[in-house]
Short mmCIF file of C-alpha atoms in Angstrom, two decimals:
data_model
loop_
_atom_site.label_atom_id
_atom_site.label_comp_id
_atom_site.label_asym_id
_atom_site.label_seq_id
_atom_site.Cartn_x
_atom_site.Cartn_y
_atom_site.Cartn_z
CA MET A 1 0.00 0.00 0.00
CA LYS A 2 2.94 2.34 0.57
CA ARG A 3 3.89 2.07 -3.08
CA LEU A 4 0.43 3.20 -4.18
CA ALA A 5 0.81 6.35 -2.10
CA LEU A 6 3.68 7.32 -4.41
CA ILE A 7 2.46 5.83 -7.68
CA ILE A 8 -0.89 7.66 -7.81
CA PRO A 9 0.65 11.16 -7.53
CA ILE A 10 3.28 10.22 -10.14
CA MET A 11 0.54 9.18 -12.54
CA ILE A 12 -1.44 12.38 -11.94
CA ILE A 13 1.63 14.57 -12.48
CA VAL A 14 2.52 12.72 -15.70
CA ALA A 15 -1.04 13.08 -17.03
CA PHE A 16 -1.11 16.80 -16.21
CA LEU A 17 2.29 17.46 -17.79
CA ALA A 18 1.41 15.43 -20.88
CA MET A 19 -1.80 17.40 -21.42
CA TRP A 20 0.02 20.68 -20.89
CA LEU A 21 2.90 19.86 -23.24
CA ILE A 22 0.63 18.53 -25.98
CA GLU A 23 -1.55 21.65 -25.70
CA LYS A 24 1.50 23.91 -25.82
CA LYS A 25 3.51 22.34 -28.65
CA TYR A 26 0.99 20.32 -30.67
CA ALA A 27 -2.24 22.31 -30.66
CA GLU A 28 -3.45 20.62 -33.87
CA VAL A 29 -3.85 17.24 -32.12
CA PRO A 30 -7.55 16.54 -31.42
CA PHE A 31 -8.69 16.61 -27.81
CA ASP A 32 -9.69 12.93 -27.66
CA SER A 33 -6.24 11.92 -28.91
CA ARG A 34 -4.64 14.14 -26.28
CA ILE A 35 -6.62 12.37 -23.58
CA LEU A 36 -5.56 8.95 -24.88
CA ILE A 37 -1.91 9.96 -25.02
CA ALA A 38 -2.00 11.40 -21.49
CA VAL A 39 -3.78 8.34 -20.06
CA GLY A 40 -1.39 5.97 -21.82
CA GLY A 41 1.63 7.88 -20.53
CA SER A 42 0.33 7.97 -16.99
CA ILE A 43 -0.45 4.23 -16.98
CA LEU A 44 3.00 3.44 -18.38
CA SER A 45 4.68 5.66 -15.78
CA GLY A 46 2.63 3.99 -13.04
CA ILE A 47 3.75 0.53 -14.16
CA ILE A 48 7.38 1.62 -14.32
CA ALA A 49 7.16 3.27 -10.89
CA TYR A 50 5.51 0.14 -9.44
CA PHE A 51 8.48 -2.01 -10.41
CA LEU A 52 11.14 0.55 -9.55
CA LEU A 53 9.75 1.23 -6.07
CA LYS A 54 9.87 -2.37 -4.89
CA ASN A 55 10.78 -3.13 -1.30
CA ASP A 56 14.28 -4.29 -0.52
CA VAL A 57 13.42 -7.99 -0.20
CA HIS A 58 16.96 -9.31 0.07
CA LYS A 59 18.02 -6.59 2.52
CA VAL A 60 20.85 -5.43 0.30
CA ASP A 61 21.04 -1.99 1.89
CA GLU A 62 20.91 -2.83 5.56
CA LYS A 63 21.79 -0.22 8.12
CA PRO A 64 25.37 -0.57 9.35
CA VAL A 65 25.80 -1.99 12.81
CA VAL A 66 27.49 0.53 15.09
CA LEU A 67 29.30 -0.91 18.05
CA ASN A 68 29.03 0.93 21.31
CA LYS A 69 32.45 2.43 21.89
CA LYS A 70 33.16 4.12 25.16
CA LYS A 71 34.73 7.51 24.93
CA ARG A 72 37.62 8.13 27.28
#
């Protein structure tokens, strides 16, 4: 569930930026095509983010163990 808390905002940002960039640079593209492009980009970015934000299953990046050293 923690991954979804990051994936949903990523998808919304990608959809917003895609609509804005298509409107700005390619105004001749029909509105329904713009929607399809933005939705496709946001779904693709959500899938990529889902796999890139996996938990560290094998504990590769464990916290280092600090020994208690007495200061003299």
